[in-house]
Tab-separated table of C-alpha atoms and ligand atoms in Angstrom:
chain	number	residue	atom	x	y	z
A	25	MET	CA	112.140	51.264	164.250
A	26	ALA	CA	111.337	52.916	161.178
A	27	ALA	CA	114.926	54.780	159.991
A	28	ALA	CA	114.712	58.685	160.214
A	29	PRO	CA	113.658	60.487	156.880
A	30	PRO	CA	116.878	61.515	155.126
A	31	GLU	CA	117.762	65.645	156.376
A	32	SER	CA	118.670	66.209	152.972
A	33	ASP	CA	119.417	65.388	149.081
A	34	GLU	CA	123.058	64.728	150.184
A	35	ASP	CA	121.725	62.579	153.008
A	36	ARG	CA	119.568	60.122	150.491
A	37	GLY	CA	120.478	56.648	149.442
A	38	LEU	CA	121.141	56.934	146.425
A	39	TYR	CA	124.418	54.615	145.141
A	40	ARG	CA	124.800	50.501	145.188
A	41	ILE	CA	128.688	49.969	146.286
A	42	ARG	CA	129.760	48.710	143.009
A	43	ALA	CA	128.540	52.462	141.886
A	44	VAL	CA	130.937	54.091	144.734
A	45	SER	CA	133.930	52.139	143.891
A	46	GLU	CA	133.803	53.177	140.672
A	47	MET	CA	132.951	57.023	141.616
A	48	THR	CA	136.217	56.816	144.095
A	49	GLY	CA	138.692	54.405	142.742
A	50	VAL	CA	137.775	52.490	146.004
A	51	ALA	CA	137.531	48.346	145.915
A	52	ALA	CA	134.110	47.171	147.289
A	53	PRO	CA	136.018	44.792	149.933
A	54	THR	CA	137.740	48.492	151.102
A	55	LEU	CA	134.498	50.129	151.547
A	56	ARG	CA	132.859	47.100	153.739
A	57	ALA	CA	135.994	47.076	155.877
A	58	TRP	CA	135.961	50.526	156.664
A	59	GLU	CA	132.552	50.301	157.593
A	60	ARG	CA	133.195	47.614	159.968
A	61	ARG	CA	136.408	49.026	161.354
A	62	TYR	CA	135.345	52.735	161.565
A	63	GLY	CA	132.349	53.046	160.624
A	64	VAL	CA	133.347	55.398	157.779
A	65	PRO	CA	130.863	55.547	156.215
A	66	ALA	CA	127.582	54.154	157.372
A	67	PRO	CA	125.324	53.759	154.298
A	68	GLU	CA	121.784	53.184	154.980
A	69	ARG	CA	120.399	49.419	154.024
A	70	THR	CA	117.587	48.503	151.465
A	71	SER	CA	114.846	45.988	153.019
A	72	SER	CA	117.332	43.077	151.543
A	73	ALA	CA	120.327	44.453	153.200
A	74	TYR	CA	122.111	45.910	150.337
A	75	ARG	CA	124.063	49.010	150.774
A	76	LEU	CA	122.855	52.530	149.740
A	77	TYR	CA	125.507	55.124	149.915
A	78	SER	CA	124.570	59.093	150.116
A	79	ALA	CA	126.104	61.931	148.206
A	80	ARG	CA	127.531	62.741	151.469
A	81	ASP	CA	128.900	58.691	152.247
A	82	VAL	CA	130.531	59.277	148.790
A	83	ALA	CA	132.238	62.244	150.023
A	84	LEU	CA	133.517	61.137	153.016
A	85	VAL	CA	134.819	58.023	150.930
A	86	ARG	CA	136.696	60.278	148.590
A	87	GLN	CA	138.191	62.208	151.604
A	88	VAL	CA	139.041	59.500	153.476
A	89	LYS	CA	140.812	57.803	150.278
A	90	ALA	CA	142.758	61.660	149.662
A	91	LEU	CA	143.930	61.307	152.774
A	92	CYS	CA	145.056	57.471	152.868
A	93	ASP	CA	146.617	58.765	149.179
A	94	ALA	CA	149.034	61.003	150.990
A	95	GLY	CA	150.042	58.315	153.458
A	96	VAL	CA	147.795	58.918	156.781
A	97	SER	CA	146.998	55.364	158.494
A	98	ALA	CA	142.970	54.537	157.246
A	99	ALA	CA	142.039	54.487	160.888
A	100	GLU	CA	143.506	57.959	161.712
A	101	ALA	CA	141.649	59.301	157.980
A	102	ALA	CA	138.633	58.019	158.750
A	103	ASP	CA	138.384	59.513	162.131
A	104	ARG	CA	139.635	62.873	160.476
A	105	ALA	CA	137.499	62.964	157.678
A	106	LEU	CA	134.314	62.019	160.563
A	107	ARG	CA	135.498	64.492	162.347
A	108	GLN	CA	135.375	67.395	159.827
A	109	THR	CA	132.185	66.236	158.652
A	110	ASN	CA	130.532	66.124	162.661
A	111	GLU	CA	131.914	69.680	163.137
A	112	ARG	CA	129.957	70.637	159.703
A	113	GLU	CA	126.962	68.983	160.882
A	114	PRO	CA	125.345	71.631	163.675
A	115	ALA	CA	124.985	74.286	160.840
A	116	PRO	CA	121.226	74.226	160.414
A	117	LEU	CA	121.411	75.553	156.901
A	118	ALA	CA	124.126	72.954	155.645
A	119	ALA	CA	120.997	70.177	155.479
A	120	ASP	CA	120.050	72.333	152.408
A	121	ALA	CA	121.509	71.233	149.292
A	122	ASP	CA	120.585	74.490	147.879
A	123	ALA	CA	122.021	76.538	150.646
A	124	PHE	CA	125.184	77.089	149.247
A	125	ALA	CA	123.987	78.334	145.992
A	126	ALA	CA	121.544	80.769	147.535
A	127	ALA	CA	124.687	81.943	149.927
A	128	ALA	CA	126.634	82.649	146.456
A	129	SER	CA	123.483	84.502	144.976
A	130	ARG	CA	123.060	86.680	148.131
A	131	ILE	CA	126.426	87.299	147.411
A	132	VAL	CA	126.516	88.883	144.045
A	133	GLU	CA	123.041	90.354	144.769
A	134	ALA	CA	124.238	92.974	147.887
A	135	THR	CA	127.379	93.169	145.288
A	136	ARG	CA	125.021	94.598	142.397
A	137	SER	CA	123.344	96.527	144.936
A	138	PHE	CA	126.320	98.526	145.689
A	139	ALA	CA	125.365	97.752	149.621
A	140	PRO	CA	129.033	96.594	151.703
A	141	HIS	CA	127.034	95.872	154.632
A	142	GLU	CA	125.015	93.387	153.182
A	143	VAL	CA	128.136	91.602	151.062
A	144	GLU	CA	129.900	91.765	154.633
A	145	ALA	CA	126.577	89.789	156.221
A	146	ALA	CA	125.956	87.485	152.928
A	147	VAL	CA	129.974	86.098	152.928
A	148	GLN	CA	129.548	86.036	156.977
A	149	ARG	CA	126.675	83.822	156.301
A	150	ALA	CA	127.957	81.863	153.546
A	151	ALA	CA	131.261	81.319	156.152
A	152	MET	CA	128.934	79.183	158.609
A	153	LEU	CA	126.948	76.840	155.947
A	154	GLY	CA	129.560	74.048	156.235
A	155	GLY	CA	133.227	72.755	156.063
A	156	ALA	CA	136.119	75.340	155.406
A	157	ARG	CA	136.586	73.979	151.715
A	158	GLU	CA	133.131	73.140	151.188
A	159	VAL	CA	132.087	76.843	152.175
A	160	PHE	CA	135.004	78.090	149.660
A	161	GLU	CA	134.144	76.191	146.550
A	162	ARG	CA	130.762	75.991	146.776
A	163	ALA	CA	129.603	79.383	148.073
A	164	PHE	CA	133.015	81.838	147.423
A	165	ALA	CA	134.156	80.762	144.695
A	166	PRO	CA	131.327	80.343	142.107
A	167	ALA	CA	130.229	83.815	143.945
A	168	MET	CA	133.494	85.426	142.511
A	169	ARG	CA	133.039	84.139	139.222
A	170	ALA	CA	129.954	85.472	138.655
A	171	ILE	CA	131.224	88.670	139.928
A	172	GLY	CA	133.905	88.486	137.617
A	173	ASP	CA	131.617	87.659	134.492
A	174	LEU	CA	129.343	90.312	135.303
A	175	TRP	CA	132.328	93.137	135.456
A	176	HIS	CA	133.504	91.949	132.235
A	177	ALA	CA	129.981	92.395	130.984
A	178	GLY	CA	130.050	95.774	132.201
A	179	ARG	CA	127.442	95.026	134.577
A	180	LEU	CA	129.497	95.944	137.914
A	181	SER	CA	132.142	98.493	138.344
A	182	ILE	CA	135.477	97.382	139.429
A	183	ALA	CA	134.981	99.409	143.078
A	184	GLN	CA	132.012	96.837	143.403
A	185	GLU	CA	134.185	93.939	141.966
A	186	HIS	CA	137.143	94.850	145.051
A	187	LEU	CA	134.965	95.149	147.220
A	188	ALA	CA	133.077	92.071	146.651
A	189	SER	CA	136.776	90.520	146.530
A	190	THR	CA	138.304	92.213	149.597
A	191	LEU	CA	135.722	90.894	151.978
A	192	VAL	CA	135.361	87.042	150.588
A	193	GLU	CA	139.310	87.060	150.835
A	194	THR	CA	139.208	88.211	154.563
A	195	ALA	CA	136.738	85.660	155.236
A	196	THR	CA	138.510	83.011	153.469
A	197	ARG	CA	141.847	83.715	155.437
A	198	ASP	CA	139.621	83.351	158.396
A	199	LEU	CA	138.368	80.038	157.733
A	200	LEU	CA	141.769	79.440	156.995
A	201	ARG	CA	143.024	80.378	160.314
A	202	VAL	CA	140.339	78.150	162.118
A	203	SER	CA	140.866	75.317	160.068
A	204	ARG	CA	144.545	74.773	160.875
A	205	PRO	CA	145.039	71.464	161.486
A	206	GLY	CA	146.101	70.765	165.199
A	207	ALA	CA	148.627	67.962	164.562
A	208	PRO	CA	149.829	68.538	160.863
A	209	THR	CA	151.802	65.980	159.055
A	210	ALA	CA	153.637	68.309	156.422
A	211	ARG	CA	154.188	71.278	156.064
A	212	ALA	CA	153.430	73.570	152.794
A	213	LEU	CA	154.550	76.835	151.341
A	214	PHE	CA	152.223	78.997	149.011
A	215	ALA	CA	152.606	82.159	146.883
A	216	CYS	CA	151.663	83.871	144.037
A	217	PHE	CA	153.997	84.592	141.027
A	218	ALA	CA	155.451	88.149	141.026
A	219	GLY	CA	152.678	90.523	139.813
A	220	GLU	CA	149.942	88.317	140.466
A	221	ASP	CA	147.225	90.075	142.739
A	222	HIS	CA	144.880	87.054	142.320
A	223	ALA	CA	145.088	85.530	145.623
A	224	LEU	CA	142.364	83.921	146.275
A	225	GLY	CA	141.973	80.430	144.353
A	226	LEU	CA	145.338	80.076	145.729
A	227	LEU	CA	143.693	80.227	149.201
A	228	GLY	CA	140.909	77.570	148.207
A	229	VAL	CA	143.937	75.033	147.407
A	230	ALA	CA	145.266	75.856	151.016
A	231	LEU	CA	141.790	75.065	152.756
A	232	ALA	CA	142.441	71.574	150.697
A	233	ALA	CA	145.849	71.421	151.730
A	234	GLN	CA	144.754	71.897	155.411
A	235	ALA	CA	141.843	69.485	155.445
A	236	LEU	CA	144.474	66.692	154.105
A	237	GLY	CA	146.782	67.695	157.402
A	238	VAL	CA	149.194	69.831	155.978
A	239	ARG	CA	149.873	73.196	157.591
A	240	VAL	CA	150.042	76.216	155.108
A	241	VAL	CA	152.281	78.912	155.346
A	242	ASP	CA	150.627	81.684	152.193
A	243	LEU	CA	152.514	84.632	151.652
A	244	GLY	CA	149.932	85.974	149.730
A	245	ALA	CA	149.724	88.021	146.116
A	246	ARG	CA	152.834	89.110	144.393
A	247	THR	CA	155.570	87.111	145.647
A	248	PRO	CA	158.854	87.410	144.175
A	249	PRO	CA	161.197	84.713	143.838
A	250	ALA	CA	164.063	86.067	146.062
A	251	ALA	CA	161.009	85.753	148.773
A	252	LEU	CA	159.979	82.542	147.989
A	253	ALA	CA	163.800	81.271	148.480
A	254	ASP	CA	164.294	83.316	151.535
A	255	ALA	CA	161.217	81.822	152.962
A	256	VAL	CA	162.177	77.757	151.656
A	257	ALA	CA	165.499	78.225	153.610
A	258	ALA	CA	163.709	79.347	156.825
A	259	LEU	CA	160.869	76.959	156.577
A	260	SER	CA	162.150	73.951	155.348
A	261	PRO	CA	158.756	72.995	153.739
A	262	ASP	CA	157.837	69.364	152.365
A	263	PHE	CA	156.428	71.301	149.309
A	264	VAL	CA	155.872	74.413	147.591
A	265	CYS	CA	152.201	75.600	145.394
A	266	LEU	CA	152.760	78.600	143.704
A	267	SER	CA	149.671	80.207	141.856
A	268	SER	CA	149.613	82.432	138.210
A	269	THR	CA	145.871	83.583	136.727
A	270	VAL	CA	147.402	86.042	134.706
A	271	PRO	CA	150.762	84.513	133.224
A	272	PRO	CA	153.881	86.326	132.726
A	273	GLU	CA	154.775	85.683	128.294
A	274	GLY	CA	158.039	85.154	126.687
A	275	ALA	CA	161.231	85.773	128.199
A	276	GLU	CA	159.668	87.334	131.512
A	277	ALA	CA	157.831	83.812	131.675
A	278	ARG	CA	161.075	81.626	131.056
A	279	ALA	CA	163.543	83.958	133.659
A	280	LEU	CA	160.777	83.724	136.301
A	281	VAL	CA	160.389	80.161	136.239
A	282	ARG	CA	163.745	79.428	136.112
A	283	ALA	CA	164.027	81.790	139.614
A	284	TYR	CA	161.377	80.132	141.462
A	285	ALA	CA	162.912	76.441	140.733
A	286	ASP	CA	165.984	77.694	142.044
A	287	ALA	CA	164.093	79.342	144.849
A	288	CYS	CA	162.790	75.708	145.449
A	289	GLY	CA	166.168	74.130	144.855
A	290	SER	CA	165.264	70.604	145.781
A	291	THR	CA	161.466	71.296	147.214
A	292	PRO	CA	158.906	69.456	145.259
A	293	TRP	CA	157.055	72.565	143.686
A	294	MET	CA	153.558	72.695	141.169
A	295	VAL	CA	152.328	75.549	139.876
A	296	GLY	CA	148.376	75.960	139.517
A	297	GLY	CA	145.597	78.338	138.803
A	298	ALA	CA	144.122	79.653	135.469
A	299	GLY	CA	147.115	80.825	133.963
A	300	ALA	CA	149.310	77.705	134.774
A	301	ARG	CA	148.417	75.913	131.724
A	302	SER	CA	150.514	78.027	129.452
A	303	LEU	CA	153.351	77.857	131.663
A	304	ARG	CA	153.252	73.995	131.952
A	305	ALA	CA	156.418	73.442	129.680
A	306	LEU	CA	158.311	76.469	131.123
A	307	VAL	CA	157.787	74.480	134.722
A	308	GLU	CA	158.152	70.698	133.811
A	309	LYS	CA	161.215	71.694	131.866
A	310	ARG	CA	162.700	73.101	135.351
A	311	GLY	CA	161.555	69.904	137.823
A	312	GLY	CA	158.044	71.531	138.599
A	313	SER	CA	154.702	70.211	137.908
A	314	VAL	CA	151.105	71.706	136.757
A	315	PRO	CA	148.213	69.553	138.085
A	316	LEU	CA	145.228	69.417	135.919
A	317	ALA	CA	142.322	71.608	136.556
A	318	GLY	CA	139.455	71.142	138.570
A	319	GLU	CA	138.433	70.648	142.445
A	320	ALA	CA	139.055	66.571	142.320
A	321	SER	CA	142.762	66.946	140.605
A	322	ILE	CA	143.757	69.997	143.360
A	323	GLU	CA	143.116	66.932	146.067
A	324	GLN	CA	144.829	64.947	143.662
A	325	ALA	CA	147.963	67.218	142.959
A	326	LEU	CA	148.168	67.571	147.072
A	327	ALA	CA	148.203	63.898	147.958
A	328	ASP	CA	150.567	63.480	145.116
A	329	ALA	CA	152.472	66.190	146.677
A	330	LEU	CA	152.654	64.612	149.918
A	331	ARG	CA	153.712	60.766	149.150
A	332	ALA	CA	156.418	62.472	147.126
A	333	ALA	CA	157.799	64.903	150.061
A	334	ARG	CA	157.325	61.164	152.525
A	335	LYS	CA	159.599	59.967	150.088
A	336	ARG	CA	162.643	62.584	150.015
A	337	PRO	CA	165.297	62.790	152.853
A	338	ARG	CA	164.795	65.980	154.898
A	339	PRO	CA	167.219	68.779	154.864
A	340	PRO	CA	168.614	69.272	158.890
A	341	PRO	CA	166.168	72.324	160.362
A	342	SER	CA	167.367	75.566	160.186
A	343	PRO	CA	167.891	77.684	163.323
A	344	ARG	CA	165.713	80.302	162.147
A	345	ARG	CA	162.621	78.360	162.694
H	7	B12	C1	138.264	88.821	142.079
H	7	B12	C2	139.331	88.993	140.903
H	7	B12	C3	140.340	90.011	140.660
H	7	B12	C4	140.954	90.551	142.216
H	7	B12	C5	141.866	89.528	143.068
H	7	B12	C6	141.392	89.488	144.510
H	7	B12	C7	142.353	88.275	145.483
H	7	B12	N1	142.768	88.669	146.297
H	7	B12	O1	142.131	87.461	145.020
H	7	B12	C8	141.114	91.768	141.923
H	7	B12	C9	141.013	93.528	141.368
H	7	B12	C10	142.481	92.115	142.492
H	7	B12	C11	141.363	91.208	139.929
H	7	B12	C12	142.577	92.467	139.603
H	7	B12	C13	142.545	92.112	138.194
H	7	B12	N2	141.992	91.228	137.213
H	7	B12	CO1	140.751	89.886	138.057
H	7	B12	N3	139.362	88.691	138.965
H	7	B12	C14	138.670	88.620	139.820
H	7	B12	C15	137.612	87.783	139.254
H	7	B12	C16	136.587	88.381	139.499
H	7	B12	C17	138.034	86.365	140.600
H	7	B12	C18	138.825	85.462	140.526
H	7	B12	C19	138.612	84.112	141.734
H	7	B12	O2	138.848	84.830	142.806
H	7	B12	N4	138.103	83.453	141.219
H	7	B12	C20	137.556	82.319	142.119
H	7	B12	C21	139.009	81.184	142.376
H	7	B12	C22	138.766	80.530	143.220
H	7	B12	O3	138.932	80.627	141.290
H	7	B12	P1	140.835	80.626	140.507
H	7	B12	O4	141.217	82.163	140.643
H	7	B12	O5	140.840	79.921	139.312
H	7	B12	O6	141.523	79.075	141.909
H	7	B12	C23	140.934	78.090	141.330
H	7	B12	C24	142.253	77.053	140.245
H	7	B12	O7	142.028	77.916	139.165
H	7	B12	C25	142.849	76.324	141.462
H	7	B12	N5	143.942	77.207	141.485
H	7	B12	C26	144.580	78.893	141.788
H	7	B12	N6	145.751	78.758	142.039
H	7	B12	C27	146.327	77.206	142.404
H	7	B12	C28	147.627	76.752	142.610
H	7	B12	C29	147.922	75.579	142.350
H	7	B12	C30	148.985	75.085	143.061
H	7	B12	C31	146.768	74.780	141.980
H	7	B12	C32	146.611	73.261	142.438
H	7	B12	C33	145.313	75.192	142.154
H	7	B12	C34	145.156	76.455	142.262
H	7	B12	O8	142.230	76.472	142.539
H	7	B12	C35	141.540	77.360	142.321
H	7	B12	C36	140.531	77.099	143.504
H	7	B12	O9	139.471	76.072	143.216
H	7	B12	C37	138.512	86.755	138.013
H	7	B12	C38	137.075	86.488	137.456
H	7	B12	C39	136.929	85.244	137.057
H	7	B12	N7	135.905	84.330	136.385
H	7	B12	O10	137.525	84.372	137.890
H	7	B12	C40	138.748	88.020	137.399
H	7	B12	C41	140.324	87.756	136.334
H	7	B12	C42	140.199	86.434	136.522
H	7	B12	N8	140.650	88.864	136.240
H	7	B12	C43	140.985	89.402	135.144
H	7	B12	C44	141.935	90.458	135.053
H	7	B12	C45	142.387	91.393	133.213
H	7	B12	C46	142.287	91.323	136.103
H	7	B12	C47	142.980	92.246	136.006
H	7	B12	C48	144.168	92.369	135.000
H	7	B12	C49	142.361	93.971	135.719
H	7	B12	C50	142.915	95.530	135.108
H	7	B12	N9	142.806	95.451	134.172
H	7	B12	O11	143.455	95.716	136.192
H	7	B12	C51	143.716	92.677	137.219
H	7	B12	C52	145.163	91.923	137.316
H	7	B12	C53	146.210	92.037	138.384
H	7	B12	C54	147.323	91.876	138.438
H	7	B12	N10	148.613	91.772	138.494
H	7	B12	O12	147.178	89.976	138.723
H	7	B12	C55	141.075	88.265	133.957
H	7	B12	C56	142.110	87.311	133.960
H	7	B12	C57	142.214	87.068	131.904
H	7	B12	C58	143.095	86.644	132.198
H	7	B12	N11	143.208	85.287	131.999
H	7	B12	O13	144.224	87.086	131.377
H	7	B12	C59	139.642	87.504	134.909
H	7	B12	C60	139.578	86.436	133.948
H	7	B12	C61	137.993	88.565	134.879
H	7	B12	C62	137.957	88.807	133.436
H	7	B12	N12	136.830	88.005	132.620
H	7	B12	O14	138.415	89.606	132.192
H	7	B12	N13	141.037	90.795	139.525
């Protein structure tokens, strides 16, 4: 029987096993073992039986690896990654590799026209294109960055930017709610620095954490250290993620970082976002970490945090939980 033609560019067999191994850091024998044992991924074969992995296969391998790095067993990781992929399979537009870019530009265009209902409709349509994390990274985040650039260039008003960011944030929180892991393997507390209104980026990280099986509690924008301390004491999270876009400076930065370190106590914590780089030295001095920028390093940072959390003796549960 002839193989069905690929549904999209993402399904086209492109990479030989060695290339995939180099791209993902997973050894070729492990890739073959995952395929044999769990059918993950199941690349197409050339007429001489060489495996040809598609972009979707490579994404699947990366997802399984991130879960394994986070301490999940290979069988469980394969099962989870496969379920997440299958969940987004029925979405008709997911087959179109450019559907996300088109959705992002529909959000931007509707914002430029100052058409609230169209912005809302464009955001809702984008939300149905695929998995939560993918929708965020490939449609919402690029749309918001483009809207920011237009605003910066004086081609959009603050009102237009606020309209778009409110609708995108609401939709992202919906995605977060519907993609909560059923049987979480860890819990994390998320919050923005005091004075920080940019809450959207951290929600994207929360989606990535949930895809790794982490139950996220997000305290949102402008979380003062005392509030974080309270939440850490009440919820005993496995780790804490803080976000800073417009970073504090000088004495304020020193005082805040010290207060967040105290609030986290022995709980591992990290600071990310566009403003985190300028806080790196202070954060590291107080025992926190600052992951490198970029999508792949977010997954890596979360996987590292999960691994570190597993090694840490857990405090006794608080009576308030
Ligand atoms: C939307 C937006 C807003 C919204 C935020 C709404 C919300 N709910 O988040 C509102 C309207 C509130 C806002 C306000 C302001 N904004 Co604004 N805003 C933006 C805009 C357009 C998009 C931000 C965004 O959502 N990006 C998309 C997300 C997905 O990307 P991200 O935030 O970088 O997050 C990613 C990573 O950084 C990382 N990450 C983030 N947090 C963490 C945490 C961890 C632990 C890890 C591992 C990773 C990580 O992962 C994310 C996902 O990939 C940007 C423009 C831009 N180009 O980014 C300006 C921008 C960030 N804003 C800016 C400014 C100046 C402001 C204001 C000061 C404007 C003003 N004069 O009032 C205020 C600040 C208010 C405050 N006190 O914080 C500047 C910042 C410049 C700077 N660095 O100093 C920018 C860059 C615009 C510009 N070109 O000048 N803003």
